[in-house]
Coordinates of C-alpha atoms and ligand atoms in Angstrom, one line a residue:
X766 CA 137.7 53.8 33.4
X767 CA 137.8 57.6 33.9
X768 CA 140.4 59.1 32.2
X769 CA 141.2 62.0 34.4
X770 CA 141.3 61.3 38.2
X771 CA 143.8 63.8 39.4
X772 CA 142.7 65.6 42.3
X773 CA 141.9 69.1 41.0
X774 CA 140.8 72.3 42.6
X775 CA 137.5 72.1 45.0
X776 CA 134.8 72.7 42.9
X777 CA 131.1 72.7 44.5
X778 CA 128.5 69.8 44.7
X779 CA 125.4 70.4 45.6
X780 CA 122.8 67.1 45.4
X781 CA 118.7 67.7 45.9
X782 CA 117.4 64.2 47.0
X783 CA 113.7 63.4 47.1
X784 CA 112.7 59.9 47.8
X785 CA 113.1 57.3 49.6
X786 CA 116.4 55.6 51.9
X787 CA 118.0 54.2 48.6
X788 CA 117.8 57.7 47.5
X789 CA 119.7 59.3 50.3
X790 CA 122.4 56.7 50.6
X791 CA 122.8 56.5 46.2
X792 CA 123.2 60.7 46.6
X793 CA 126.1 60.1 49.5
X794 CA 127.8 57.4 46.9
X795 CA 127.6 60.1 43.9
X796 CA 128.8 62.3 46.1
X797 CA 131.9 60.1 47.0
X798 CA 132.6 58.8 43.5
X799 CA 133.0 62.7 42.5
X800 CA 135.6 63.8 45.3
X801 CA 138.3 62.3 43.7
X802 CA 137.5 65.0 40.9
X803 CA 137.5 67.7 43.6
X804 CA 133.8 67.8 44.0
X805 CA 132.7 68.6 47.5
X806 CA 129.6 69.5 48.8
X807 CA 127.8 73.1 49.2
X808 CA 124.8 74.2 50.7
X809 CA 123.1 76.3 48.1
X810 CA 122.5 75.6 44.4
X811 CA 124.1 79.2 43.8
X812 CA 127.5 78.3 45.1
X813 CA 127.5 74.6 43.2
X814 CA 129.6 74.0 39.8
X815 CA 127.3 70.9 39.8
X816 CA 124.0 70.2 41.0
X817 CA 122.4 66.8 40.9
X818 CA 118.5 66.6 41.2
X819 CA 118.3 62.6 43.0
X820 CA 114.8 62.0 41.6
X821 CA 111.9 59.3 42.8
X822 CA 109.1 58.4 40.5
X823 CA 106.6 57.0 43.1
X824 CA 105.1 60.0 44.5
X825 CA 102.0 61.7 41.9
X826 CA 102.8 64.0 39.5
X827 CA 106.3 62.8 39.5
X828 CA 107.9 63.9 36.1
X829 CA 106.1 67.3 36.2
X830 CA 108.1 68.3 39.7
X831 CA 111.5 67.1 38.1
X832 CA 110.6 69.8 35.1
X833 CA 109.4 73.0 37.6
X834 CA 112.6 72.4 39.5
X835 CA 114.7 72.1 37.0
X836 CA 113.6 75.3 35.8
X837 CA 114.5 76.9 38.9
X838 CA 117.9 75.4 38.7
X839 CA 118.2 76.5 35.0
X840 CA 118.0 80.5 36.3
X841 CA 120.5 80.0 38.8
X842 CA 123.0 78.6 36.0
X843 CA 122.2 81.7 33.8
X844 CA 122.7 84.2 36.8
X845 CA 125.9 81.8 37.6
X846 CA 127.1 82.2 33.5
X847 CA 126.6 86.4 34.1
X848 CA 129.3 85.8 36.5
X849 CA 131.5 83.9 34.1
X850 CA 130.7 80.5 36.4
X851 CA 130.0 77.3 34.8
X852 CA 126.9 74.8 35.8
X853 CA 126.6 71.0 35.6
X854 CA 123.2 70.1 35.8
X855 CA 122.4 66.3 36.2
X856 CA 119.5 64.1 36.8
X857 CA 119.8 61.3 38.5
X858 CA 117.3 58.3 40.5
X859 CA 114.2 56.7 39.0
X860 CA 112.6 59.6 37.2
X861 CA 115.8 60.0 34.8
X862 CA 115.6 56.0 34.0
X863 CA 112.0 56.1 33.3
X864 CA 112.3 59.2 31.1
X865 CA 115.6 60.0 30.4
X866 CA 114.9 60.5 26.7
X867 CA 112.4 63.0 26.6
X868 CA 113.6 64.8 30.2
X869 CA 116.2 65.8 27.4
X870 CA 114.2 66.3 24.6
X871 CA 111.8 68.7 27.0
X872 CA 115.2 70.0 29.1
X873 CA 118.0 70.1 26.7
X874 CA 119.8 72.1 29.0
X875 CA 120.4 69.2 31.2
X876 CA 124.0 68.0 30.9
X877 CA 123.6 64.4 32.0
X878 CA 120.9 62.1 32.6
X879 CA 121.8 58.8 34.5
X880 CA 120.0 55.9 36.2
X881 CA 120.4 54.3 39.6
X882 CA 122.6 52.0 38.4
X883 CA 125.3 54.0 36.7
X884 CA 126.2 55.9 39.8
X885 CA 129.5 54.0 39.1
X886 CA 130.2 55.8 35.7
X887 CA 129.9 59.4 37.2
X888 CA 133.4 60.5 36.9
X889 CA 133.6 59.0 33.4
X890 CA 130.4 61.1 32.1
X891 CA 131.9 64.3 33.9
X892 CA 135.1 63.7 32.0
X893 CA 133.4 63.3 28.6
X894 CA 131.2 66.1 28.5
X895 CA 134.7 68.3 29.5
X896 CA 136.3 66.9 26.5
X897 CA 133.3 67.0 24.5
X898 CA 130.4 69.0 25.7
X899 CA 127.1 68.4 25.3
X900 CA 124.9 65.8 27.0
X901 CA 125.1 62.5 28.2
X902 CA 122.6 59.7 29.3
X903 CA 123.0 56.7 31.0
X904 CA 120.1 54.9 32.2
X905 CA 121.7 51.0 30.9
X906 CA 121.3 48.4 33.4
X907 CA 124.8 47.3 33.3
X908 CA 126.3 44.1 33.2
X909 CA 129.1 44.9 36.1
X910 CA 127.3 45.9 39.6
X911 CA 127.8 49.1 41.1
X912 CA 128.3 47.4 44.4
X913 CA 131.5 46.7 43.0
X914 CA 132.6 50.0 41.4
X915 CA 131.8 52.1 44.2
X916 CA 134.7 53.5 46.3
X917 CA 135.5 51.3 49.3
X918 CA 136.4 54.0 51.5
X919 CA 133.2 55.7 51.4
X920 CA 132.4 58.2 54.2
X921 CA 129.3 57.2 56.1
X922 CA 126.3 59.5 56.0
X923 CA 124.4 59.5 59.2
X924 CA 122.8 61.1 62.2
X925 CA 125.7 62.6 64.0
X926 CA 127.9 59.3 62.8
X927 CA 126.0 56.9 65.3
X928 CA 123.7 55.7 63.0
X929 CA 123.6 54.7 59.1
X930 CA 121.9 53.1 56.1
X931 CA 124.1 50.1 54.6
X932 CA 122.7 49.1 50.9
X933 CA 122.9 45.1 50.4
X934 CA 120.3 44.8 47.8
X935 CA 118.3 47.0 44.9
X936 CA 116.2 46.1 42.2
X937 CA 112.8 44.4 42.4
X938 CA 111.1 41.2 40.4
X939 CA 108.4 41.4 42.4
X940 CA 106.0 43.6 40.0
X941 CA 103.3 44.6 41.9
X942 CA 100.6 46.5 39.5
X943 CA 101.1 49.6 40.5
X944 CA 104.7 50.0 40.8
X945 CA 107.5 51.6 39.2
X946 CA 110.2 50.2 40.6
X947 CA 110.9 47.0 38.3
X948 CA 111.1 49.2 35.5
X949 CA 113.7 52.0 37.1
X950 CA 115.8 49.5 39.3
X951 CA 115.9 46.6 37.3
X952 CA 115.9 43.1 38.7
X953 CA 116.6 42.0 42.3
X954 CA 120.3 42.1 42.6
X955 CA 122.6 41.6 46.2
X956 CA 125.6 42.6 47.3
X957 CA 128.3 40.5 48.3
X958 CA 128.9 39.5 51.5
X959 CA 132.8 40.3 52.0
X960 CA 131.7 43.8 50.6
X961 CA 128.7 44.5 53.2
X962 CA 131.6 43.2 56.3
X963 CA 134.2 45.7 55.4
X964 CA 131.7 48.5 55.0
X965 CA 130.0 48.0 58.0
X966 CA 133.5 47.8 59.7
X967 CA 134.8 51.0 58.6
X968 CA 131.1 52.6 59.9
X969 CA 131.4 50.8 62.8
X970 CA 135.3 52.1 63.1
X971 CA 134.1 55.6 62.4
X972 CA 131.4 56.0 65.5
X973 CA 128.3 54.1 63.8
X974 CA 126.3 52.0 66.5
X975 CA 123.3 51.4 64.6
X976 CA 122.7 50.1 60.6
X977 CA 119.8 50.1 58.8
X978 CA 120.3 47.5 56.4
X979 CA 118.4 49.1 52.8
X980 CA 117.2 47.3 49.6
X981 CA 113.6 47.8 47.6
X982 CA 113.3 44.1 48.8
X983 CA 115.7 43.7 51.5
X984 CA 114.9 40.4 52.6
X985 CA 115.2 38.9 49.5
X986 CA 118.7 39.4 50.1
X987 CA 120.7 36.5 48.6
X988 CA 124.7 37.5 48.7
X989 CA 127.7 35.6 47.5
X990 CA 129.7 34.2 50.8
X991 CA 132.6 32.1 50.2
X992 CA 131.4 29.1 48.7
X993 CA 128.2 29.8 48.9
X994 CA 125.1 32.4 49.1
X995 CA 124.4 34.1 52.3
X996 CA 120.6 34.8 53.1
X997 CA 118.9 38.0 55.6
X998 CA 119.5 36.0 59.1
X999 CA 123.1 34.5 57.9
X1000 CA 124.4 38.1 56.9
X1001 CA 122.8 39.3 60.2
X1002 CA 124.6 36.8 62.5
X1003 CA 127.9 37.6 60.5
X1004 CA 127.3 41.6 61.5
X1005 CA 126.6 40.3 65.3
X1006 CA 129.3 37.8 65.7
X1007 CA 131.9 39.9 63.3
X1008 CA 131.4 43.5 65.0
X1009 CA 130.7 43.5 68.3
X1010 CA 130.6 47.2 68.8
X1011 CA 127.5 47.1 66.1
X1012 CA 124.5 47.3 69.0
X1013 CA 121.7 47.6 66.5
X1014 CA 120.5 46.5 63.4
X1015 CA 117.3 47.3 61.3
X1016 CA 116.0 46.4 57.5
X1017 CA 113.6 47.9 55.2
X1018 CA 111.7 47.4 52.7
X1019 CA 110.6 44.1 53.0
X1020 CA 108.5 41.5 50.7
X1021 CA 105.7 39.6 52.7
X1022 CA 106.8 36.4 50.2
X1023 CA 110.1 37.1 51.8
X1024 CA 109.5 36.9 55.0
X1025 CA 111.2 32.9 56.1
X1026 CA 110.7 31.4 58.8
X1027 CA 114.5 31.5 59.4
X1028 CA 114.3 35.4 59.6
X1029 CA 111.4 35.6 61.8
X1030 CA 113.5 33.4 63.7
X1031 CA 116.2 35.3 63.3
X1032 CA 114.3 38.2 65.7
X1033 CA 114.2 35.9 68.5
X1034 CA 117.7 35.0 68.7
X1035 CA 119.8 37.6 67.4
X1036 CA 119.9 40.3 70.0
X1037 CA 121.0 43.1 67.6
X1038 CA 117.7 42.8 65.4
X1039 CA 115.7 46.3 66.6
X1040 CA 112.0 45.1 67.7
X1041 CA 110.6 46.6 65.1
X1042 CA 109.6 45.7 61.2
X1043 CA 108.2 47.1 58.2
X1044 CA 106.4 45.5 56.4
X1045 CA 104.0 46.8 53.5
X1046 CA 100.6 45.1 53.1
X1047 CA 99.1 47.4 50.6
X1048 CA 95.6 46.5 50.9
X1049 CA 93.3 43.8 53.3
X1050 CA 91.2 42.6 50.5
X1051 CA 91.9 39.3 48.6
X1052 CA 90.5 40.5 45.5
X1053 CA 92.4 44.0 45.5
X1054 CA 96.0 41.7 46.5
X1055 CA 95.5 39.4 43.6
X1056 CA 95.3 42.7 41.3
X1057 CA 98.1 43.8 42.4
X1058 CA 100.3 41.0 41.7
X1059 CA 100.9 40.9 45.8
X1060 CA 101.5 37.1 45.8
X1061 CA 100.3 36.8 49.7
X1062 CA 96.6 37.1 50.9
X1063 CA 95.5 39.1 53.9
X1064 CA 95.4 36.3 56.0
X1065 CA 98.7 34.9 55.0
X1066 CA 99.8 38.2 55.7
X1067 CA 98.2 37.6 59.3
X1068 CA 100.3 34.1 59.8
X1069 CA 103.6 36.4 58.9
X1070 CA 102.5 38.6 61.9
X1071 CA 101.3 36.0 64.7
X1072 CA 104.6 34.3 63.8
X1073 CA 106.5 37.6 63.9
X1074 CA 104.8 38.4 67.2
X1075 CA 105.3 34.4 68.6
X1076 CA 109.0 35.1 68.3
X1077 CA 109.4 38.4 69.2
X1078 CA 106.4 39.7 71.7
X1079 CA 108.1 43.4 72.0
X1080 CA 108.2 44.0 68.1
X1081 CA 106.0 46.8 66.7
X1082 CA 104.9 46.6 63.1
X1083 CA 104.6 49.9 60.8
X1084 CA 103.4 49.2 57.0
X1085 CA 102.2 50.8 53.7
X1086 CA 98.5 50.9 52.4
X1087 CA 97.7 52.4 48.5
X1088 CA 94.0 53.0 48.8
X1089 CA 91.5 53.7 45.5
X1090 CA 93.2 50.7 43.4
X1091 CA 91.4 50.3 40.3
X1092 CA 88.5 47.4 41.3
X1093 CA 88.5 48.4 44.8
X1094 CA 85.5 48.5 46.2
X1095 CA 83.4 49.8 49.6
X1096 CA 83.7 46.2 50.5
X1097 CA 87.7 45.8 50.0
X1098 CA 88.4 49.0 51.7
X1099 CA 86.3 47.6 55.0
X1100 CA 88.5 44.8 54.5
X1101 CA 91.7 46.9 54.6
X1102 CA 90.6 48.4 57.6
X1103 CA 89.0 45.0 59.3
X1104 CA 92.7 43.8 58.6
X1105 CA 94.2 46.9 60.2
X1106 CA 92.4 46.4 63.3
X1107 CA 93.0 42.8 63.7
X1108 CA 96.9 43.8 63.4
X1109 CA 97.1 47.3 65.1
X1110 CA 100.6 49.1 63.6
X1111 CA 102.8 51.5 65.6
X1112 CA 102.9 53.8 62.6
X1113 CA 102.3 53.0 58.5
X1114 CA 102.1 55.1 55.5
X1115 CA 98.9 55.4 53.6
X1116 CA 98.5 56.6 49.7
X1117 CA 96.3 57.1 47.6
X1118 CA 96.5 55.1 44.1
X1119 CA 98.2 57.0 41.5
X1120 CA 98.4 55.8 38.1
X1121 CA 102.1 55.4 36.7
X1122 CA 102.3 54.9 33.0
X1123 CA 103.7 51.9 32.0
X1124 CA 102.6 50.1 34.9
X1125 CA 100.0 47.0 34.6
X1126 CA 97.0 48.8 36.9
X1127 CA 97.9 52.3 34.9
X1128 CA 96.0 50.7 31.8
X1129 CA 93.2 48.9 34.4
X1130 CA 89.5 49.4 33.5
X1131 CA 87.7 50.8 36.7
X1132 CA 89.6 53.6 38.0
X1133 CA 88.6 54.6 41.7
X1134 CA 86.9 58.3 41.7
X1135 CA 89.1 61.3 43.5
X1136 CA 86.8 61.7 45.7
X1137 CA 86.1 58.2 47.0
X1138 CA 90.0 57.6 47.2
X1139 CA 90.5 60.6 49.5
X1140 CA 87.5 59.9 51.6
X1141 CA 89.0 56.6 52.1
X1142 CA 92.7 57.6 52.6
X1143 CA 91.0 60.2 55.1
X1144 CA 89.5 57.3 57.3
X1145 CA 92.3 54.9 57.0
X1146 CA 94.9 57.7 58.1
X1147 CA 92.4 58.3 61.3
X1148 CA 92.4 54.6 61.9
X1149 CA 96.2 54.2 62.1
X1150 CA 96.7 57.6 63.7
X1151 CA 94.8 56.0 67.1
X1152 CA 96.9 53.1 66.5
X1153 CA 100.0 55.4 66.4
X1154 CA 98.8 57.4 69.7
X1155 CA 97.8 53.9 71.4
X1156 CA 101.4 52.8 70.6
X1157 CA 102.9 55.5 72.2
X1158 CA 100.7 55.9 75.1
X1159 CA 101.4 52.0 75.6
X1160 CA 105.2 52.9 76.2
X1161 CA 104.3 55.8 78.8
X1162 CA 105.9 54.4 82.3
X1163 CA 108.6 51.6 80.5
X1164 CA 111.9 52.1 80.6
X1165 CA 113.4 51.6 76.9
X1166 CA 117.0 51.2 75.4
X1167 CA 117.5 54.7 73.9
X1168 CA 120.6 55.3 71.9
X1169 CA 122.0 58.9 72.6
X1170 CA 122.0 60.5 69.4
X1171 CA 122.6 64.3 70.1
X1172 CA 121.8 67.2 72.3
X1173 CA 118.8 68.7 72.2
X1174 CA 117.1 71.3 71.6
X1175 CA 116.3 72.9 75.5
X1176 CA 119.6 73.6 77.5
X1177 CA 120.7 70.5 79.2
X1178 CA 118.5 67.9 77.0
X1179 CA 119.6 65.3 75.1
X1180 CA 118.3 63.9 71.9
X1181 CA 118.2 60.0 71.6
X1182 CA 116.1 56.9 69.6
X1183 CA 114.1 54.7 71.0
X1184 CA 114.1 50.9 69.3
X1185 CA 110.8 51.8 67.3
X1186 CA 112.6 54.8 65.7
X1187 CA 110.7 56.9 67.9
X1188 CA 112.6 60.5 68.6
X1189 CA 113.0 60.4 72.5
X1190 CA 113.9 63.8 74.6
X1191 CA 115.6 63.8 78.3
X1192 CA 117.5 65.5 80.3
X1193 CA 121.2 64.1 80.3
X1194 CA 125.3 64.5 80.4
X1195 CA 126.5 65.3 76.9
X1196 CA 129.4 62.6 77.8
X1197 CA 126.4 60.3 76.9
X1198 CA 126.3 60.8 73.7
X1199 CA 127.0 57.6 71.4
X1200 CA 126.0 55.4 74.8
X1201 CA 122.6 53.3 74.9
X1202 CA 121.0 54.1 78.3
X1203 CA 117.8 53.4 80.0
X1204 CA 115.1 55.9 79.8
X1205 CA 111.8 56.3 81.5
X1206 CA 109.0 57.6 79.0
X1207 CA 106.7 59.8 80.6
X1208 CA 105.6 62.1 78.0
X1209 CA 104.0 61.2 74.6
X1210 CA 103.9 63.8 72.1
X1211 CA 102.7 63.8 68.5
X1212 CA 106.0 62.6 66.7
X1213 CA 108.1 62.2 69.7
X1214 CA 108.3 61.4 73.6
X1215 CA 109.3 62.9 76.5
X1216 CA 111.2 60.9 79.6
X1217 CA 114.3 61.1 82.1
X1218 CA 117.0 58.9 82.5
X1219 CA 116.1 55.9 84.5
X1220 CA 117.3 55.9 88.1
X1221 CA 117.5 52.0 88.6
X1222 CA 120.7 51.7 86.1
X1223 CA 123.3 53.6 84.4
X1224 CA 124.2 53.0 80.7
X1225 CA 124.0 49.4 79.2
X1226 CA 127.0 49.9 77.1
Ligands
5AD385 N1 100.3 54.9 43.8 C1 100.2 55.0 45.2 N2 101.2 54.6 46.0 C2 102.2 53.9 45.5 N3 103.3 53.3 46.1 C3 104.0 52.8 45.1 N4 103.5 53.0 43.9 C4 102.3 53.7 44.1 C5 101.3 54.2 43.3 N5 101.3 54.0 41.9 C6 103.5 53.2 47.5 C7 103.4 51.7 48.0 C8 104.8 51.4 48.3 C9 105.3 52.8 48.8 C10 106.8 53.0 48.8 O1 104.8 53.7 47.9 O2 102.6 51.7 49.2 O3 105.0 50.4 49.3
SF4_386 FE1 107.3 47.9 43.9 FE2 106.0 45.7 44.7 FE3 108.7 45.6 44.1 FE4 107.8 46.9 46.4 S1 107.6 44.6 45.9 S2 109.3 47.6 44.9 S3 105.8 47.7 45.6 S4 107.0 46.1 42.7

């Protein structure tokens, strides 16, 4: 336990995230577990007696980002010291697990280094390195979860307080080839039941009308519940039948494997479940799937999505593609986009292969060329940007469920978002803010869509 948890004078927090959802939501929690020490948060770097870099190690070139901007962070703590102002400088997320021995060895002016899953132990490490100095890593994979060490009364961190990301589940035992995320989350853990009720309660209390459910392999969610274990569709039935005022509710990222029939289900009958999954595929080729440890083959894949579809005829499917795999040939690309085709996504993300060390395809004879890979990502990308476009042109003339979010950016618009997590503009009353209404989409543009509020009804809610 932390020794010193007396409120003492405000001292500033500032926390750079990169990454994904887990990030965001893990920098919120640090942020919470450090109030009680009088930490609160500042906009600038230069005004911060701490500064946390919330690292991800998927994207390329990873480690070498973490090192340029820490040296930028170093200079503000020297021009902070000329003004007699001490600097915490931490590293958190999956960049300090992975290499949280030699980020010190190559930073040594980094005060702490500490893992996804220590989060917990912040306070504790603040306190020692006050007593002691020096530096301190943590990057175990503890015994105790975090889920239960974090504060229960923790502030929710959305858009505008009507919308927020709930973690149930981290960790991954999945090991695809390529992928870092085994090694810098650990294994697949959940979070209890009773734990993921009272949060979404108090986000509920506070405003929130939408959750986004988040874990690196979400439904593989298997949470303690009374006597038993809870699964995806029990846990989402709880939320419905528990909280009525919580009108939507969304997961990501999921596992094809993962993907029951009792969830897919679960889209038909529970009337909170947004119409809209994702739902990585990472390739259409057999032969490239097996390499990557994917466990599912396209056309399994295929089955997940006629099923998906069968119960739910309104839900739009967005996905992630890694291009350039090492052994992937013309061939398997064409089969990549034969199987995007036959699926046609409302948005995805696309990648090209990057090798991770430490990872199984990292160390994989037959490494695609640079200039194949990009020549590939290049006609993928135009693929699913016509499947993006056809999406929203497809929705020009319907009248959707929008949930109010904000006012916009014109005088007299309002902001709102659509059940595909499209940004939707119109012109409204601010005293609809917070209220799901029905809007007629007449306008697509790039990112975003245009529409006015529906004459033929009010507000559903
Ligand atoms: N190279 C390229 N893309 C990757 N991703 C994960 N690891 C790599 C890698 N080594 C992509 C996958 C995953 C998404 C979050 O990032 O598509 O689903
Ligand atoms: Fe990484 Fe695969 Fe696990 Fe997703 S399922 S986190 S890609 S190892």
């Amino acid at each position: 336990m932390p020794e010193q948890l007396t409120p003492s004078p405000a001292r500033g927090l500032h926390i750079i995230t990169w990454g994904c959802q887990m990030n965001v939501y893990d920098s919120a929690r640090m942020a919470d577990v450090l109030r009680p020490l009088g930490y609160s948060p500042v906009d600038s770097p230069d005004h911060a007696d701490m500064i946390i870099l919330n690292t991800c190690h998927i994207r390329e070139r990873a480690a070498e980002k973490v090192f340029s901007e820490l040296g930028r962070l170093r200079q503000i703590r020297e021009a902070r010291k000329l003004e007699g102002k001490q600097t915490l400088i931490a590293v958190a997320g999956c960049v300090a697990q992975a290499e949280g021995k030699e980020l010190l060895a190559r930073a040594p002016y980094v005060d702490l280094v500490l893992g996804p899953q220590t989060y917990h132990r912040l306070p504790e490490m603040v306190a020692r390195i006050a007593r002691a100095g020096g530096s301190v890593i943590d990057t175990d994979f503890p015994v105790e979860s975090k889920f239960d060490l974090l504060p229960e009364d923790a502030a929710p961190q959305n858009e505008g307080n009507l919308t927020a990301f709930l973690t149930i589940q981290e960790g991954c035992d999945k090991f695809c080839s390529f992928c870092v995320v085994p090694y810098t989350r650990g294994a697949e853990t959940s979070r209890p039941v009773a734990s993921i009720l009272a949060e979404a309660e108090r986000l509920v209390a506070s405003g929130v009308k939408e959750i986004t459910l988040l874990g690196q392999n979400v439904n593989a969610f298997h949470g303690e519940w009374q006597d038993g274990i809870a699964s995806l569709p029990e846990l989402a039935s709880l939320l419905h039948e528990r909280i009525p005022a919580l009108k939507r509710l969304r997961y990501v990222t999921s596992h094809p494997r993962d993907m029951e029939q009792a969830l897919i289900n679960a889209h038909r009958d529970n009337p909170i479940f947004m119409p809209y999954l994702h739902l990585p595929v990472q390739s259409g080729s057999d032969k490239v799937l097996k390499a990557m440890n994917r466990s599912h083959t396209a056309d399994e894949y295929r089955d997940i999505i006629r099923k998906l579809r069968a119960a739910r005829p309104d839900i739009a499917l967005t996905s992630d593609f890694i291009v350039g795999h090492p052994g992937e040939t013309d061939e398997d690309f064409e089969a990549t986009m034969q199987l995007v085709r036959d699926v046609r996504f409302a948005s995805a993300y696309s990648f090209k292969y990057s090798q991770r060390p430490g990872t199984p395809a990292a160390g994989q004879p037959f490494q695609v060329a640079e200039d194949v890979k990009e020549k590939r990502l290049a006609a993928l990308q135009a693929l699913l940007r016509e499947q993006q476009d056809a999406f929203n042109a497809s929705l020009i003339g319907t009248v959707q469920d929008i949930l109010v979010t904000g006012i916009g950016r014109k005088p007299g618009q309002l902001n709102g978002r659509s059940p595909y997590l499209q940004p939707v503009h119109f012109e409204g009353d601010p005293a609809l803010i917070g209220q799901i209404v029905k809007v007629h989409i007449t306008t697509p543009f790039t990112n975003s869509l245009g529409g006015h509020l529906s004459k033929q009804e009010g507000t559903t809610i």
